[in-house]
Short mmCIF file of C-alpha atoms in Angstrom, two decimals:
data_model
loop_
_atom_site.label_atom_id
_atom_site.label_comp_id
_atom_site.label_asym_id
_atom_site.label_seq_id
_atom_site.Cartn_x
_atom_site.Cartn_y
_atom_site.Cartn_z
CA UNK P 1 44.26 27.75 3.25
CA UNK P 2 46.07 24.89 3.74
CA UNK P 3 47.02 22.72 6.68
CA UNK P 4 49.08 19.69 7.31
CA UNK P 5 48.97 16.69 9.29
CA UNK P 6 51.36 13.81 9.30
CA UNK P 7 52.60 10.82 11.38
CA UNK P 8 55.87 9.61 11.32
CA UNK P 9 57.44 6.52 11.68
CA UNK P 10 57.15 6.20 15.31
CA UNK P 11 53.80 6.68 14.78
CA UNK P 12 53.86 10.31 16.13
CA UNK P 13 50.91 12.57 14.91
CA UNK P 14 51.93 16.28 14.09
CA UNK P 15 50.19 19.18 12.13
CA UNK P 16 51.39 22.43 10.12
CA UNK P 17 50.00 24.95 7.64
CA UNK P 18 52.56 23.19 5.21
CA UNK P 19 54.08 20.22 4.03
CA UNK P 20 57.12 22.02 3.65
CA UNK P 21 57.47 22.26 7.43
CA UNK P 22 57.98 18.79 7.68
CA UNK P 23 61.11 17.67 9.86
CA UNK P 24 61.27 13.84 9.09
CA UNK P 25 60.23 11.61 6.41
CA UNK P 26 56.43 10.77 7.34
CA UNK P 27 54.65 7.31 7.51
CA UNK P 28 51.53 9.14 6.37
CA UNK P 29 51.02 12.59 5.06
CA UNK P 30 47.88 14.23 4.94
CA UNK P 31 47.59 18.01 2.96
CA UNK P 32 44.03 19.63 3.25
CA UNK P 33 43.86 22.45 0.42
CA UNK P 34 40.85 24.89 1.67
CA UNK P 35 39.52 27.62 -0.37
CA UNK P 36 42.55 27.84 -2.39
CA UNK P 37 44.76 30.04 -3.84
CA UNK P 38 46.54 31.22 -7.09
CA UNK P 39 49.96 29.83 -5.34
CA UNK P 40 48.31 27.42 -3.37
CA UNK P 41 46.98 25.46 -6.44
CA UNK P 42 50.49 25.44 -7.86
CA UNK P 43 51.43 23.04 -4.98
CA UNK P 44 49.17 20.64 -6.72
CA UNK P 45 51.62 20.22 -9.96
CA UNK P 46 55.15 21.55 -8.64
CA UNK P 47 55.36 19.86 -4.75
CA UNK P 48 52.87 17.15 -5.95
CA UNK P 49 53.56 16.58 -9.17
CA UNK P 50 49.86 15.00 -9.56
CA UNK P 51 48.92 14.27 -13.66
CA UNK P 52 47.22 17.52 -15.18
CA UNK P 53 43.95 15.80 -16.12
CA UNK P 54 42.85 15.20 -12.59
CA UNK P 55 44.66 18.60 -11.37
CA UNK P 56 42.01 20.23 -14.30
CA UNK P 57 39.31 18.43 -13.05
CA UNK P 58 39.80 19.12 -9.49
CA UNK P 59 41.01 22.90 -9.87
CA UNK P 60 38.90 23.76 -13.20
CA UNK P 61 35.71 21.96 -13.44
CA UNK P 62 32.98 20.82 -11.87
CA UNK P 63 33.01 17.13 -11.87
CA UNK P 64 30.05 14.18 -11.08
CA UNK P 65 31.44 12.02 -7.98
CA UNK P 66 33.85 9.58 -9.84
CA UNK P 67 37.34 8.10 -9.96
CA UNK P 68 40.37 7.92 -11.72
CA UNK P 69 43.69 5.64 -11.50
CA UNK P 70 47.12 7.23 -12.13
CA UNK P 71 50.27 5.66 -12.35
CA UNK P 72 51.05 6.16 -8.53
CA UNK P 73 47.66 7.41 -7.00
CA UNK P 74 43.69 6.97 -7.27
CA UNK P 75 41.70 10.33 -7.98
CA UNK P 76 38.46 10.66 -6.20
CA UNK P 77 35.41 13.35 -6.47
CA UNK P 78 32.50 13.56 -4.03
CA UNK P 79 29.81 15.93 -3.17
CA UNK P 80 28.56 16.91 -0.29
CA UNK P 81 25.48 19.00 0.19
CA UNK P 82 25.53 22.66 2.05
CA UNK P 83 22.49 22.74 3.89
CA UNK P 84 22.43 26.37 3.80
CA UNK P 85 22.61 26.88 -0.21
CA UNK P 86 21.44 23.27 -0.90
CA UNK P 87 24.01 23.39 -3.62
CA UNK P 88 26.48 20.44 -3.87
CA UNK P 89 30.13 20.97 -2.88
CA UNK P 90 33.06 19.12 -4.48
CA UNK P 91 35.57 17.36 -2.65
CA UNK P 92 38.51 15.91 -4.65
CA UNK P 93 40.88 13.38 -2.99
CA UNK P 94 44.43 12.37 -4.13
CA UNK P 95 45.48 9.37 -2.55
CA UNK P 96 48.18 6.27 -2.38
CA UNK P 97 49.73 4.41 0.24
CA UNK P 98 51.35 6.82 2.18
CA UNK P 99 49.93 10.62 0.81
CA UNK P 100 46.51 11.86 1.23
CA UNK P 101 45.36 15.40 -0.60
CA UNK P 102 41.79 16.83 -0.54
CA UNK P 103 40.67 19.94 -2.39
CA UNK P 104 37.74 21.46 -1.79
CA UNK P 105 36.87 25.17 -3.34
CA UNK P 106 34.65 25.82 -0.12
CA UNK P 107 35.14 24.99 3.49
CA UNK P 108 34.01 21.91 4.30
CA UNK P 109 32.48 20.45 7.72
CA UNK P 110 32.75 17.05 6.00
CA UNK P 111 36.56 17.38 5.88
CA UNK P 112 36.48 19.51 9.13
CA UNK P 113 34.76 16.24 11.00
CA UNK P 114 37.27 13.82 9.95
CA UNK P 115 40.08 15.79 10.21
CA UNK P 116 39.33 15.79 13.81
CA UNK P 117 38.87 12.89 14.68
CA UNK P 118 42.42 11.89 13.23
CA UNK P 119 43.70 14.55 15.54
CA UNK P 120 42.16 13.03 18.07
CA UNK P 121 42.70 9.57 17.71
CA UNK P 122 44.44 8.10 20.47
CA UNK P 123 46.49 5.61 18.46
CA UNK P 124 47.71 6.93 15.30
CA UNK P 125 49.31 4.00 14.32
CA UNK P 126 45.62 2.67 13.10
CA UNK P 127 45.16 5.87 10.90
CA UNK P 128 46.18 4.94 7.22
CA UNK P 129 45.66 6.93 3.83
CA UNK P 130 42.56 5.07 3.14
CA UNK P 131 41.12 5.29 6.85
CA UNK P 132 41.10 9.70 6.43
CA UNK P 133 39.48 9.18 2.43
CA UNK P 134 36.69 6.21 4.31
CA UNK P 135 36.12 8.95 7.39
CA UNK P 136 35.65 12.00 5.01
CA UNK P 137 33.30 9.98 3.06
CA UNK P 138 31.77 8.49 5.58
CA UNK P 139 30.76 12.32 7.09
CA UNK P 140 30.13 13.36 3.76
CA UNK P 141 27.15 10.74 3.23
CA UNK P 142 25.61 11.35 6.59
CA UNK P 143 25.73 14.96 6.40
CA UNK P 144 23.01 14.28 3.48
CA UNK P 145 19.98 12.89 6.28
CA UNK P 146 19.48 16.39 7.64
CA UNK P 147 18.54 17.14 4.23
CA UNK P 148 16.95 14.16 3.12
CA UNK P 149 14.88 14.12 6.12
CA UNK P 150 13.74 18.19 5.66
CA UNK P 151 12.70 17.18 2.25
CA UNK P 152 10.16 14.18 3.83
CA UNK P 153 9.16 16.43 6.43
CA UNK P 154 7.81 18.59 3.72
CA UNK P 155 6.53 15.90 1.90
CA UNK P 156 4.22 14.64 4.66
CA UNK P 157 3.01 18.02 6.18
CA UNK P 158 1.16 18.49 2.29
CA UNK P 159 -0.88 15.68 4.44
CA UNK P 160 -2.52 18.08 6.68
CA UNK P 161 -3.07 20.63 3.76
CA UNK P 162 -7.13 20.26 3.81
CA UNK P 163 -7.05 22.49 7.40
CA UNK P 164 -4.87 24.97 5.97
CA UNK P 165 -6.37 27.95 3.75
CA UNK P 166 -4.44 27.75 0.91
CA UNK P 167 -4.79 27.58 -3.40
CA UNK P 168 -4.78 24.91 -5.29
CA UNK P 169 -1.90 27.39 -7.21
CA UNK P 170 -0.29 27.66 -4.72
CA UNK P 171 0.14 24.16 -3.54
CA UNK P 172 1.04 22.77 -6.64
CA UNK P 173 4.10 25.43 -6.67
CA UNK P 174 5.09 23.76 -3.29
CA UNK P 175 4.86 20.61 -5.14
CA UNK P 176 7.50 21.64 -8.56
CA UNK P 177 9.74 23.30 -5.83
CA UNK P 178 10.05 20.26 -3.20
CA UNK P 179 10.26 18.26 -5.92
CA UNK P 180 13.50 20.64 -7.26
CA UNK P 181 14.88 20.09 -4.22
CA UNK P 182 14.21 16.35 -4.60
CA UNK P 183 15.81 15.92 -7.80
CA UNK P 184 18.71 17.63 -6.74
CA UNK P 185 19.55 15.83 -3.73
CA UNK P 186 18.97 12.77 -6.39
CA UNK P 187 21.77 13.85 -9.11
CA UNK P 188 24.31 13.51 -6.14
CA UNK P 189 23.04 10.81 -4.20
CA UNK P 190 23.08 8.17 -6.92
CA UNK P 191 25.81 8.86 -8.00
CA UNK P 192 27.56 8.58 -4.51
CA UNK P 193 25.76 5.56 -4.30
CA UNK P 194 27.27 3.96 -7.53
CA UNK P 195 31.18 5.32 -6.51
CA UNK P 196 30.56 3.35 -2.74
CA UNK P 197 29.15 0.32 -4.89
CA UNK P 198 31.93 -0.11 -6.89
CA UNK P 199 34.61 0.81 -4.00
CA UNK P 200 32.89 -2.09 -1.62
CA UNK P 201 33.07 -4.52 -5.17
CA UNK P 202 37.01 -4.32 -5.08
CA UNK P 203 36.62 -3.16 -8.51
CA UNK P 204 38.55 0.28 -7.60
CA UNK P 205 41.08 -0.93 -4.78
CA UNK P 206 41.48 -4.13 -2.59
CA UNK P 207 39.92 -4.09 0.51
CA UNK P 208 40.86 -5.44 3.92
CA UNK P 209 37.68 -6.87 6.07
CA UNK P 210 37.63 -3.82 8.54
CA UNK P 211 37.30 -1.50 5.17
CA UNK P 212 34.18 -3.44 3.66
CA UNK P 213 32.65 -3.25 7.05
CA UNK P 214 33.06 0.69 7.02
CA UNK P 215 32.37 0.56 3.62
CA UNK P 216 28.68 -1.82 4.20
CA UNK P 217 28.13 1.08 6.74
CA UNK P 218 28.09 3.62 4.14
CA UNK P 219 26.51 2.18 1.47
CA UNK P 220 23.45 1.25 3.92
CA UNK P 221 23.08 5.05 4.57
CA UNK P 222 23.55 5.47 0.67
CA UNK P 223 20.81 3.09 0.00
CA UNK P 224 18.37 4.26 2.93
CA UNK P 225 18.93 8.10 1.42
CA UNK P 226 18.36 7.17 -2.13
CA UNK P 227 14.67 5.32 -0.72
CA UNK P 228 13.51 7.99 1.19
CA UNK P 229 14.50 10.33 -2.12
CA UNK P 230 12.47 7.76 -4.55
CA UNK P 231 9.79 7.54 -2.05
CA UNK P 232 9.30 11.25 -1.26
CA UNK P 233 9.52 11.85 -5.31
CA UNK P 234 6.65 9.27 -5.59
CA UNK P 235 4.56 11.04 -3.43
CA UNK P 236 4.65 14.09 -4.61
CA UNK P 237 4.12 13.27 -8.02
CA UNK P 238 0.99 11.71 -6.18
CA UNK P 239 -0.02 14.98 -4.68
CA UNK P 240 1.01 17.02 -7.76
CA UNK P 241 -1.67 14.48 -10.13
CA UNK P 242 -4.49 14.84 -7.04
CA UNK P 243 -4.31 18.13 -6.63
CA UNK P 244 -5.01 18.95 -11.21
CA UNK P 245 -7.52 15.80 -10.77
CA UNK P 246 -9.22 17.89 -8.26
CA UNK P 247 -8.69 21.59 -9.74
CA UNK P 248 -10.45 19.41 -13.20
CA UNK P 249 -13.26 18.14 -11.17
CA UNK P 250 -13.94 21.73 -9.71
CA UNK P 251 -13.55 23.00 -12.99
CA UNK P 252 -15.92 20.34 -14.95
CA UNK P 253 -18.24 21.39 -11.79
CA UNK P 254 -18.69 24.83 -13.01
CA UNK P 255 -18.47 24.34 -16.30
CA UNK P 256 -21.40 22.01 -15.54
CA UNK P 257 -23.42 24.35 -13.70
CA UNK P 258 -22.89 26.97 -16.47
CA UNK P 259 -24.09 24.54 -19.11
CA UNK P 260 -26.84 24.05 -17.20
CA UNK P 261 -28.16 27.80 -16.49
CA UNK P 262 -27.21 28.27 -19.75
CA UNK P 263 -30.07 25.70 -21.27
CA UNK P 264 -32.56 26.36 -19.03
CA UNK P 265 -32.59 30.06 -20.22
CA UNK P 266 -31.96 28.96 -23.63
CA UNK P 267 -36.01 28.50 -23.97
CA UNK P 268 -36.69 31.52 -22.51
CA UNK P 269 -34.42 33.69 -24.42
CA UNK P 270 -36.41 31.62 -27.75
CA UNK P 271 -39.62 33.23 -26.48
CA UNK P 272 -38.19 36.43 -25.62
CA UNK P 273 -37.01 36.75 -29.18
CA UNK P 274 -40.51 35.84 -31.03
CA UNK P 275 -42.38 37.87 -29.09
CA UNK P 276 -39.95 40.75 -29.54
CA UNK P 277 -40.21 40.58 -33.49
CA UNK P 278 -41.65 43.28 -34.78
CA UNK P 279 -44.56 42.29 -37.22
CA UNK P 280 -48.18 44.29 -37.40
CA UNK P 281 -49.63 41.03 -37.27
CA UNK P 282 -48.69 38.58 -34.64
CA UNK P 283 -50.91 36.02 -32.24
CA UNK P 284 -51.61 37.09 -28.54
CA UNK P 285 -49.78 40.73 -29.49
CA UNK P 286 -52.91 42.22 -28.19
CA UNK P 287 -54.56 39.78 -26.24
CA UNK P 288 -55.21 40.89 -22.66
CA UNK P 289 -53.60 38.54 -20.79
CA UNK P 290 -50.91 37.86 -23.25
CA UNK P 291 -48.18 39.36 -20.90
CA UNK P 292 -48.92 37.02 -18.25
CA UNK P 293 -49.10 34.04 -20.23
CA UNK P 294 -45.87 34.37 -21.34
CA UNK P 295 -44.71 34.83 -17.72
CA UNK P 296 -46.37 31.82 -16.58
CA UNK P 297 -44.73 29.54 -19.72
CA UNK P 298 -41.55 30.57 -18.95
CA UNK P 299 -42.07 29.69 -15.26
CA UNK P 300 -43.25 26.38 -16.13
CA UNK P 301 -40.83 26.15 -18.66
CA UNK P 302 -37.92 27.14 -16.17
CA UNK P 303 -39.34 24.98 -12.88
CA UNK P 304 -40.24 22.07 -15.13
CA UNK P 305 -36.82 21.67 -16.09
CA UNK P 306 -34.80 22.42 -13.06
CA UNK P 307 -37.46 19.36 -11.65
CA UNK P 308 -35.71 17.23 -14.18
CA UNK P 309 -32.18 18.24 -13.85
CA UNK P 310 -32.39 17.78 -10.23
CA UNK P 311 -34.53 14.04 -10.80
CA UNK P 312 -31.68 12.97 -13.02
CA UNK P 313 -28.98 14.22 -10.63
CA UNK P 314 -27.34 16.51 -12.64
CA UNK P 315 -26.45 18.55 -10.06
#
């Protein structure tokens, strides 16, 4: 799908499903490419006329958020996060002075959002190329909190685990899964984070005052994400080495107890096995009350060191 919007030089704000529509030569043209097709990607390289690297990257593969500079434009990849899949979503921008494009293989409510707001905006004559890229952005970083702040959620109800009757097993699978999640909202907010930085450094384009502030705003929300990610990853590696510390301890507990049992009959099953030899001749074999002796040595034998066990606090 694909759908126009441009301004001309009266600063008049128009839209159409294509730039071919287009009655006068525009101020500022803006082409959103949605879910694309066959033909539609040909607009990219015949109306266009973009370089075929960054048409390949944007139409091909799946690229990390980045830029590139071409002769006459600046080539730009973000992600933005579907909260429904949790997958990221590329959006690829093609931009100069006067011509915006972005290309996105899904729909996008990033692009949706700004798009929008542009329609909306009661004086056009403020909108520019690199006010739609800063507002697209801008919704695509803050369309990561919802998910940022589900993952810390989940991170801080594993507080209130000791009520709930659940495994060990089980818990530590929470664990590996949130942090899953957690390292996946990571691989695209970082590198978000180092695109903004170098945009608000000049070291991509120049500037003006109003654009660092937007861009400040941004990079705040960038740097509050990427916190609450390190944080939350922190704390469940926390939970993850508590909760094998305590499986261990249970563990060395029974093994303990075992041991234990295991020693105090070790005696008895000693006597057990002389007096089951079978010899003609043998001490106490026929004594009367040779049964009963036995019975009270092992007793002894078995109180006597449970009494010392439990003096040396063995368990």
């Amino acid at each position: 799908m694909i759908r126009t919007l441009y301004i001309d030089i009266n600063n008049e704000l128009k839209t159409g499903e294509s730039p071919a529509e287009m009655t006068t030569e525009p101020r500022l043209l803006w082409v959103d490419i949605s879910e694309p097709t066959i033909q539609e990607n040909l607009l990219l390289s015949q109306f266009f006329h973009f370089h075929p690297l960054s048409i390949e990257d944007a139409v091909s593969v799946r690229q990390r958020p980045k830029f590139k500079e071409y002769d006459d434009y600046l080539f730009y990849v973000f992600h933005a996060i579907d909260l429904t899949t949790m997958k990221p979503e590329e959006i690829d921008v093609f931009i100069n002075d006067t011509l915006i494009v972005t290309y996105h293989k899904e729909h996008s409510e990033e692009v949706d959002r700004a798009w929008n707001s542009v329609v909306h905006e009661n004086d056009p004559s403020k909108i520019s190329s690199s006010e739609i890229m800063f507002r697209t952005l801008d919704a695509v970083v803050d369309n990561y909190f919802p998910f940022v702040y589900e993952l810390e959620d989940k991170v801080f109800s594993f507080e209130d685990r000791h009520s709930v009757d659940i495994t060990t097993e089980a818990l530590i699978d929470e664990t590996f899964d949130l942090r899953e999640d957690l390292l996946l909202i990571r691989r695209t907010v970082l590198p978000m984070k180092d695109l903004v930085y170098r945009l608000l450094e000049g070291k991509i384009m120049t500037l003006s005052k109003k654009q660092k502030i937007y861009l400040h705003h941004i990079n705040d929300h960038l740097i509050k994400q990427a916190e609450m990610i390190e944080s939350s990853r922190e704390m469940t590696a926390d939970i993850r080495d508590n909760y094998i510390s305590l499986n261990s301890f249970k563990m060395n507990n029974i093994m303990k107890i075992l041991t234990i049992y295991s020693i105090i009959f070790m005696p008895l099953t000693l006597l057990a096995g002389i007096y089951g030899m079978n010899f003609d001749y043998m001490p106490e074999l026929h004594w009367k009350y040779g049964y009963f002796s036995v019975w009270i040595i092992m007793l002894v034998i078995s109180f006597g060191m449970v009494a010392f066990f439990k003096k040396r606090n063995w368990f």
